[in-house]
Amino acid sequence: MIKQNEMKNAAFKRQRRAFTLIELLVVIAIISILAAILFPVFARARENARRASCMSNLKQIGLGILMYKQDYDERYLCHYAGNPLVAWPVILQPYIKSTQLFDCPSYNYTFSGTTASAAGIPYGYNQWLSNYPGWYPCTDATITRPTTTVMVAETGGTPDQSTGYLVSYSPYSLPPATYDATKYGLTSRHLGGLNVLWCDGHVKWLKQNILNADTGGPNTTATGSQYWWGR
């Protein structure tokens, strides 16, 4: 009799361990809610990691430009130079010895290091720093505000654009008639903002509208450019 009762109790316990359909639905609903809450958090964490990698790229690019300036009497490099002409990422290769520094992890592009035009790269060089013939010659001595002057920033060029390597803004682009924001403009690639390499070598993330709001001309007056001209 005792053995029979023990068998009944064991069967009862097995029955109690099973989940009902309602309990399973509740568990599934809870998991779905948690997933809906956590997935955006995970996505943001991944993008923060990509943003940090991009910032590291720009930091290394800045060191390459610094070494270039040391070899050329503190003159900033030209966005196009050489014979035959090549774009500034190609010019920097002897100093940084890496093509991966021009590959932003949030941008579908791979720089080969040999393409003369460096078409579609995700980083644009400030046109007002370029020592291009007929433009504005620029040296370290001429930049009076290095901590707030853009040197390189994430540009809006896409891989099928041929001039995504130069960053500028309307209406003071060179020449204004050819300005195209998809090629020369800034882009909010990382969480609504972009990474910027400044002339003193530091890298900072900030909102795109902060730079876009600077429409001052090439001068140091009250109406002059705050982030671009630097003189």
PDB file of C-alpha atoms in Angstrom:
ATOM      1  CA  MET A   1       0.000   0.000   0.000  1.00  0.00           C
ATOM      2  CA  ILE A   2       2.835   2.372   0.877  1.00  0.00           C
ATOM      3  CA  LYS A   3       4.569   1.604  -2.390  1.00  0.00           C
ATOM      4  CA  GLN A   4       1.400   2.320  -4.323  1.00  0.00           C
ATOM      5  CA  ASN A   5       1.052   5.713  -2.605  1.00  0.00           C
ATOM      6  CA  GLU A   6       4.662   6.531  -3.418  1.00  0.00           C
ATOM      7  CA  MET A   7       3.993   5.764  -7.086  1.00  0.00           C
ATOM      8  CA  LYS A   8       0.936   8.038  -7.067  1.00  0.00           C
ATOM      9  CA  ASN A   9       2.933  10.861  -5.462  1.00  0.00           C
ATOM     10  CA  ALA A  10       5.707  10.503  -8.056  1.00  0.00           C
ATOM     11  CA  ALA A  11       3.184  10.640 -10.907  1.00  0.00           C
ATOM     12  CA  PHE A  12       1.556  13.687  -9.324  1.00  0.00           C
ATOM     13  CA  LYS A  13       4.921  15.429  -9.041  1.00  0.00           C
ATOM     14  CA  ARG A  14       5.684  14.681 -12.702  1.00  0.00           C
ATOM     15  CA  GLN A  15       2.365  16.191 -13.675  1.00  0.00           C
ATOM     16  CA  ARG A  16       3.084  19.301 -11.602  1.00  0.00           C
ATOM     17  CA  ARG A  17       6.452  19.832 -13.325  1.00  0.00           C
ATOM     18  CA  ALA A  18       4.871  20.283 -16.764  1.00  0.00           C
ATOM     19  CA  PHE A  19       4.061  23.781 -18.092  1.00  0.00           C
ATOM     20  CA  THR A  20       0.590  24.641 -19.220  1.00  0.00           C
ATOM     21  CA  LEU A  21       0.007  26.307 -22.583  1.00  0.00           C
ATOM     22  CA  ILE A  22      -0.803  29.607 -20.884  1.00  0.00           C
ATOM     23  CA  GLU A  23       2.430  29.493 -18.889  1.00  0.00           C
ATOM     24  CA  LEU A  24       4.424  28.850 -22.058  1.00  0.00           C
ATOM     25  CA  LEU A  25       2.736  31.774 -23.798  1.00  0.00           C
ATOM     26  CA  VAL A  26       3.502  34.045 -20.852  1.00  0.00           C
ATOM     27  CA  VAL A  27       7.172  33.020 -20.902  1.00  0.00           C
ATOM     28  CA  ILE A  28       7.371  33.599 -24.667  1.00  0.00           C
ATOM     29  CA  ALA A  29       5.748  37.011 -24.268  1.00  0.00           C
ATOM     30  CA  ILE A  30       8.240  37.986 -21.553  1.00  0.00           C
ATOM     31  CA  ILE A  31      11.180  36.873 -23.689  1.00  0.00           C
ATOM     32  CA  SER A  32       9.810  38.850 -26.654  1.00  0.00           C
ATOM     33  CA  ILE A  33       9.461  41.985 -24.547  1.00  0.00           C
ATOM     34  CA  LEU A  34      12.997  41.630 -23.186  1.00  0.00           C
ATOM     35  CA  ALA A  35      14.346  41.065 -26.698  1.00  0.00           C
ATOM     36  CA  ALA A  36      12.549  44.167 -27.967  1.00  0.00           C
ATOM     37  CA  ILE A  37      14.136  46.168 -25.156  1.00  0.00           C
ATOM     38  CA  LEU A  38      17.634  44.732 -25.402  1.00  0.00           C
ATOM     39  CA  PHE A  39      18.147  44.497 -29.186  1.00  0.00           C
ATOM     40  CA  PRO A  40      18.358  48.297 -29.645  1.00  0.00           C
ATOM     41  CA  VAL A  41      20.784  48.414 -26.710  1.00  0.00           C
ATOM     42  CA  PHE A  42      22.966  45.763 -28.334  1.00  0.00           C
ATOM     43  CA  ALA A  43      22.774  47.564 -31.691  1.00  0.00           C
ATOM     44  CA  ARG A  44      23.851  50.814 -30.050  1.00  0.00           C
ATOM     45  CA  ALA A  45      26.716  49.042 -28.290  1.00  0.00           C
ATOM     46  CA  ARG A  46      27.906  47.602 -31.613  1.00  0.00           C
ATOM     47  CA  GLU A  47      27.729  51.013 -33.260  1.00  0.00           C
ATOM     48  CA  ASN A  48      29.652  52.544 -30.363  1.00  0.00           C
ATOM     49  CA  ALA A  49      32.370  49.959 -30.981  1.00  0.00           C
ATOM     50  CA  ARG A  50      32.423  50.848 -34.696  1.00  0.00           C
ATOM     51  CA  ARG A  51      32.563  54.540 -33.826  1.00  0.00           C
ATOM     52  CA  ALA A  52      35.550  53.895 -31.539  1.00  0.00           C
ATOM     53  CA  SER A  53      37.301  51.992 -34.337  1.00  0.00           C
ATOM     54  CA  CYS A  54      36.629  54.874 -36.721  1.00  0.00           C
ATOM     55  CA  MET A  55      38.035  57.347 -34.198  1.00  0.00           C
ATOM     56  CA  SER A  56      41.181  55.234 -33.963  1.00  0.00           C
ATOM     57  CA  ASN A  57      41.490  55.349 -37.764  1.00  0.00           C
ATOM     58  CA  LEU A  58      41.321  59.129 -37.777  1.00  0.00           C
ATOM     59  CA  LYS A  59      43.823  59.383 -34.938  1.00  0.00           C
ATOM     60  CA  GLN A  60      46.344  57.340 -36.930  1.00  0.00           C
ATOM     61  CA  ILE A  61      45.620  59.361 -40.069  1.00  0.00           C
ATOM     62  CA  GLY A  62      46.322  62.506 -38.042  1.00  0.00           C
ATOM     63  CA  LEU A  63      49.708  61.117 -36.979  1.00  0.00           C
ATOM     64  CA  GLY A  64      50.471  60.377 -40.633  1.00  0.00           C
ATOM     65  CA  ILE A  65      49.647  63.967 -41.622  1.00  0.00           C
ATOM     66  CA  LEU A  66      51.827  65.223 -38.762  1.00  0.00           C
ATOM     67  CA  MET A  67      54.797  63.232 -40.067  1.00  0.00           C
ATOM     68  CA  TYR A  68      54.117  64.507 -43.573  1.00  0.00           C
ATOM     69  CA  LYS A  69      54.159  68.119 -42.330  1.00  0.00           C
ATOM     70  CA  GLN A  70      57.461  67.545 -40.557  1.00  0.00           C
ATOM     71  CA  ASP A  71      58.980  66.531 -43.889  1.00  0.00           C
ATOM     72  CA  TYR A  72      57.527  69.514 -45.746  1.00  0.00           C
ATOM     73  CA  ASP A  73      58.286  72.514 -43.515  1.00  0.00           C
ATOM     74  CA  GLU A  74      54.982  72.299 -41.623  1.00  0.00           C
ATOM     75  CA  ARG A  75      52.968  72.602 -44.828  1.00  0.00           C
ATOM     76  CA  TYR A  76      49.659  70.767 -44.957  1.00  0.00           C
ATOM     77  CA  LEU A  77      49.397  68.249 -47.746  1.00  0.00           C
ATOM     78  CA  CYS A  78      47.463  68.806 -50.940  1.00  0.00           C
ATOM     79  CA  HIS A  79      44.298  66.792 -51.545  1.00  0.00           C
ATOM     80  CA  TYR A  80      45.752  65.967 -54.983  1.00  0.00           C
ATOM     81  CA  ALA A  81      49.465  65.987 -55.815  1.00  0.00           C
ATOM     82  CA  GLY A  82      52.264  64.125 -57.535  1.00  0.00           C
ATOM     83  CA  ASN A  83      53.052  63.088 -61.066  1.00  0.00           C
ATOM     84  CA  PRO A  84      50.831  61.404 -61.983  1.00  0.00           C
ATOM     85  CA  LEU A  85      48.268  63.009 -59.670  1.00  0.00           C
ATOM     86  CA  VAL A  86      47.086  60.924 -56.722  1.00  0.00           C
ATOM     87  CA  ALA A  87      44.693  61.690 -53.875  1.00  0.00           C
ATOM     88  CA  TRP A  88      45.802  62.452 -50.329  1.00  0.00           C
ATOM     89  CA  PRO A  89      45.144  58.931 -48.916  1.00  0.00           C
ATOM     90  CA  VAL A  90      47.652  57.595 -51.452  1.00  0.00           C
ATOM     91  CA  ILE A  91      50.112  60.380 -50.603  1.00  0.00           C
ATOM     92  CA  LEU A  92      49.968  59.374 -46.924  1.00  0.00           C
ATOM     93  CA  GLN A  93      50.703  55.694 -47.487  1.00  0.00           C
ATOM     94  CA  PRO A  94      54.498  56.030 -46.978  1.00  0.00           C
ATOM     95  CA  TYR A  95      53.737  57.505 -43.536  1.00  0.00           C
ATOM     96  CA  ILE A  96      50.908  55.323 -42.253  1.00  0.00           C
ATOM     97  CA  LYS A  97      51.647  52.141 -44.251  1.00  0.00           C
ATOM     98  CA  SER A  98      48.066  50.930 -43.927  1.00  0.00           C
ATOM     99  CA  THR A  99      45.080  50.966 -46.251  1.00  0.00           C
ATOM    100  CA  GLN A 100      42.704  49.743 -43.542  1.00  0.00           C
ATOM    101  CA  LEU A 101      42.804  53.108 -41.795  1.00  0.00           C
ATOM    102  CA  PHE A 102      40.587  54.419 -44.592  1.00  0.00           C
ATOM    103  CA  ASP A 103      37.944  51.734 -44.052  1.00  0.00           C
ATOM    104  CA  CYS A 104      35.259  52.940 -41.649  1.00  0.00           C
ATOM    105  CA  PRO A 105      33.506  49.889 -40.131  1.00  0.00           C
ATOM    106  CA  SER A 106      30.131  51.610 -40.600  1.00  0.00           C
ATOM    107  CA  TYR A 107      30.742  52.252 -44.296  1.00  0.00           C
ATOM    108  CA  ASN A 108      30.760  49.709 -47.093  1.00  0.00           C
ATOM    109  CA  TYR A 109      34.082  50.542 -48.719  1.00  0.00           C
ATOM    110  CA  THR A 110      37.535  49.003 -48.927  1.00  0.00           C
ATOM    111  CA  PHE A 111      40.441  51.234 -49.896  1.00  0.00           C
ATOM    112  CA  SER A 112      43.048  49.476 -51.989  1.00  0.00           C
ATOM    113  CA  GLY A 113      45.739  52.097 -51.511  1.00  0.00           C
ATOM    114  CA  THR A 114      46.533  52.154 -55.205  1.00  0.00           C
ATOM    115  CA  THR A 115      43.496  53.896 -56.682  1.00  0.00           C
ATOM    116  CA  ALA A 116      44.793  57.293 -57.753  1.00  0.00           C
ATOM    117  CA  SER A 117      41.522  59.076 -57.058  1.00  0.00           C
ATOM    118  CA  ALA A 118      40.723  57.147 -53.865  1.00  0.00           C
ATOM    119  CA  ALA A 119      37.133  57.259 -55.073  1.00  0.00           C
ATOM    120  CA  GLY A 120      34.440  57.063 -52.444  1.00  0.00           C
ATOM    121  CA  ILE A 121      36.569  56.971 -49.307  1.00  0.00           C
ATOM    122  CA  PRO A 122      34.578  57.770 -46.148  1.00  0.00           C
ATOM    123  CA  TYR A 123      36.960  60.491 -44.911  1.00  0.00           C
ATOM    124  CA  GLY A 124      37.209  63.930 -46.450  1.00  0.00           C
ATOM    125  CA  TYR A 125      40.112  66.357 -46.195  1.00  0.00           C
ATOM    126  CA  ASN A 126      39.258  69.984 -45.381  1.00  0.00           C
ATOM    127  CA  GLN A 127      39.549  71.843 -48.695  1.00  0.00           C
ATOM    128  CA  TRP A 128      40.766  75.026 -46.969  1.00  0.00           C
ATOM    129  CA  LEU A 129      43.860  73.207 -45.704  1.00  0.00           C
ATOM    130  CA  SER A 130      44.808  71.827 -49.100  1.00  0.00           C
ATOM    131  CA  ASN A 131      47.936  73.351 -50.641  1.00  0.00           C
ATOM    132  CA  TYR A 132      46.437  73.004 -54.081  1.00  0.00           C
ATOM    133  CA  PRO A 133      47.764  75.472 -56.703  1.00  0.00           C
ATOM    134  CA  GLY A 134      45.630  78.594 -56.711  1.00  0.00           C
ATOM    135  CA  TRP A 135      43.900  77.749 -53.416  1.00  0.00           C
ATOM    136  CA  TYR A 136      44.894  78.890 -49.907  1.00  0.00           C
ATOM    137  CA  PRO A 137      48.452  77.880 -48.895  1.00  0.00           C
ATOM    138  CA  CYS A 138      48.326  76.526 -45.358  1.00  0.00           C
ATOM    139  CA  THR A 139      50.994  75.776 -42.740  1.00  0.00           C
ATOM    140  CA  ASP A 140      50.958  75.148 -39.007  1.00  0.00           C
ATOM    141  CA  ALA A 141      51.857  78.799 -38.480  1.00  0.00           C
ATOM    142  CA  THR A 142      48.786  80.010 -40.374  1.00  0.00           C
ATOM    143  CA  ILE A 143      46.348  77.935 -38.293  1.00  0.00           C
ATOM    144  CA  THR A 144      45.602  80.088 -35.258  1.00  0.00           C
ATOM    145  CA  ARG A 145      42.797  77.879 -33.934  1.00  0.00           C
ATOM    146  CA  PRO A 146      44.056  74.285 -34.293  1.00  0.00           C
ATOM    147  CA  THR A 147      41.766  72.859 -31.599  1.00  0.00           C
ATOM    148  CA  THR A 148      38.614  73.998 -33.417  1.00  0.00           C
ATOM    149  CA  THR A 149      39.632  73.681 -37.058  1.00  0.00           C
ATOM    150  CA  VAL A 150      38.546  70.606 -39.016  1.00  0.00           C
ATOM    151  CA  MET A 151      41.326  68.676 -40.723  1.00  0.00           C
ATOM    152  CA  VAL A 152      39.560  65.453 -41.717  1.00  0.00           C
ATOM    153  CA  ALA A 153      35.916  64.519 -41.226  1.00  0.00           C
ATOM    154  CA  GLU A 154      33.521  61.801 -42.296  1.00  0.00           C
ATOM    155  CA  THR A 155      32.141  62.766 -45.662  1.00  0.00           C
ATOM    156  CA  GLY A 156      28.920  61.885 -47.439  1.00  0.00           C
ATOM    157  CA  GLY A 157      30.555  60.376 -50.501  1.00  0.00           C
ATOM    158  CA  THR A 158      29.384  56.912 -51.490  1.00  0.00           C
ATOM    159  CA  PRO A 159      31.559  54.200 -53.050  1.00  0.00           C
ATOM    160  CA  ASP A 160      30.275  55.022 -56.536  1.00  0.00           C
ATOM    161  CA  GLN A 161      31.162  58.714 -56.186  1.00  0.00           C
ATOM    162  CA  SER A 162      34.460  59.819 -57.680  1.00  0.00           C
ATOM    163  CA  THR A 163      35.155  62.811 -55.405  1.00  0.00           C
ATOM    164  CA  GLY A 164      34.269  61.690 -51.915  1.00  0.00           C
ATOM    165  CA  TYR A 165      37.747  62.443 -50.583  1.00  0.00           C
ATOM    166  CA  LEU A 166      37.285  66.225 -50.161  1.00  0.00           C
ATOM    167  CA  VAL A 167      35.021  67.639 -47.452  1.00  0.00           C
ATOM    168  CA  SER A 168      33.478  71.064 -47.778  1.00  0.00           C
ATOM    169  CA  TYR A 169      30.226  72.908 -47.290  1.00  0.00           C
ATOM    170  CA  SER A 170      28.056  75.234 -49.299  1.00  0.00           C
ATOM    171  CA  PRO A 171      28.221  78.124 -50.113  1.00  0.00           C
ATOM    172  CA  TYR A 172      32.000  78.315 -49.614  1.00  0.00           C
ATOM    173  CA  SER A 173      33.112  75.236 -51.515  1.00  0.00           C
ATOM    174  CA  LEU A 174      35.700  75.424 -54.266  1.00  0.00           C
ATOM    175  CA  PRO A 175      34.279  75.982 -56.762  1.00  0.00           C
ATOM    176  CA  PRO A 176      30.744  76.587 -55.429  1.00  0.00           C
ATOM    177  CA  ALA A 177      29.124  75.674 -58.742  1.00  0.00           C
ATOM    178  CA  THR A 178      30.204  72.041 -58.396  1.00  0.00           C
ATOM    179  CA  TYR A 179      29.272  71.542 -54.752  1.00  0.00           C
ATOM    180  CA  ASP A 180      27.400  68.283 -54.166  1.00  0.00           C
ATOM    181  CA  ALA A 181      26.529  67.329 -50.595  1.00  0.00           C
ATOM    182  CA  THR A 182      26.533  63.621 -51.460  1.00  0.00           C
ATOM    183  CA  LYS A 183      30.184  63.966 -52.500  1.00  0.00           C
ATOM    184  CA  TYR A 184      31.643  66.794 -50.447  1.00  0.00           C
ATOM    185  CA  GLY A 185      29.228  67.128 -47.537  1.00  0.00           C
ATOM    186  CA  LEU A 186      29.380  65.721 -44.025  1.00  0.00           C
ATOM    187  CA  THR A 187      27.470  62.654 -42.946  1.00  0.00           C
ATOM    188  CA  SER A 188      25.955  61.411 -39.683  1.00  0.00           C
ATOM    189  CA  ARG A 189      27.368  57.918 -39.868  1.00  0.00           C
ATOM    190  CA  HIS A 190      27.606  57.146 -36.158  1.00  0.00           C
ATOM    191  CA  LEU A 191      24.531  57.498 -33.955  1.00  0.00           C
ATOM    192  CA  GLY A 192      23.401  60.753 -35.507  1.00  0.00           C
ATOM    193  CA  GLY A 193      26.868  62.294 -35.600  1.00  0.00           C
ATOM    194  CA  LEU A 194      30.319  61.948 -37.067  1.00  0.00           C
ATOM    195  CA  ASN A 195      33.952  61.712 -36.064  1.00  0.00           C
ATOM    196  CA  VAL A 196      36.208  64.687 -36.759  1.00  0.00           C
ATOM    197  CA  LEU A 197      40.003  64.938 -36.751  1.00  0.00           C
ATOM    198  CA  TRP A 198      41.031  68.444 -35.694  1.00  0.00           C
ATOM    199  CA  CYS A 199      44.208  70.292 -36.626  1.00  0.00           C
ATOM    200  CA  ASP A 200      45.781  69.777 -33.204  1.00  0.00           C
ATOM    201  CA  GLY A 201      45.503  65.998 -33.698  1.00  0.00           C
ATOM    202  CA  HIS A 202      42.631  65.155 -31.356  1.00  0.00           C
ATOM    203  CA  VAL A 203      39.535  63.289 -32.578  1.00  0.00           C
ATOM    204  CA  LYS A 204      36.040  64.090 -31.404  1.00  0.00           C
ATOM    205  CA  TRP A 205      32.513  62.912 -32.176  1.00  0.00           C
ATOM    206  CA  LEU A 206      29.869  65.573 -32.564  1.00  0.00           C
ATOM    207  CA  LYS A 207      26.502  66.230 -34.169  1.00  0.00           C
ATOM    208  CA  GLN A 208      26.541  67.083 -37.855  1.00  0.00           C
ATOM    209  CA  ASN A 209      24.298  70.113 -37.437  1.00  0.00           C
ATOM    210  CA  ILE A 210      26.957  71.826 -35.294  1.00  0.00           C
ATOM    211  CA  LEU A 211      29.386  71.914 -38.219  1.00  0.00           C
ATOM    212  CA  ASN A 212      26.650  72.574 -40.766  1.00  0.00           C
ATOM    213  CA  ALA A 213      25.596  75.658 -38.824  1.00  0.00           C
ATOM    214  CA  ASP A 214      29.012  77.211 -39.486  1.00  0.00           C
ATOM    215  CA  THR A 215      28.483  79.099 -42.751  1.00  0.00           C
ATOM    216  CA  GLY A 216      31.070  81.829 -42.126  1.00  0.00           C
ATOM    217  CA  GLY A 217      33.440  82.897 -44.859  1.00  0.00           C
ATOM    218  CA  PRO A 218      37.231  82.533 -45.133  1.00  0.00           C
ATOM    219  CA  ASN A 219      38.174  85.149 -42.559  1.00  0.00           C
ATOM    220  CA  THR A 220      38.610  85.592 -38.827  1.00  0.00           C
ATOM    221  CA  THR A 221      35.962  88.254 -38.265  1.00  0.00           C
ATOM    222  CA  ALA A 222      32.808  87.779 -36.227  1.00  0.00           C
ATOM    223  CA  THR A 223      31.079  86.448 -39.334  1.00  0.00           C
ATOM    224  CA  GLY A 224      33.984  84.267 -40.370  1.00  0.00           C
ATOM    225  CA  SER A 225      34.221  80.477 -40.269  1.00  0.00           C
ATOM    226  CA  GLN A 226      34.524  78.982 -36.796  1.00  0.00           C
ATOM    227  CA  TYR A 227      35.470  75.405 -37.677  1.00  0.00           C
ATOM    228  CA  TRP A 228      36.763  75.415 -41.251  1.00  0.00           C
ATOM    229  CA  TRP A 229      39.054  78.345 -42.041  1.00  0.00           C
ATOM    230  CA  GLY A 230      41.284  78.225 -38.954  1.00  0.00           C
ATOM    231  CA  ARG A 231      43.213  81.402 -39.700  1.00  0.00           C
TER     232      ARG A 231
END
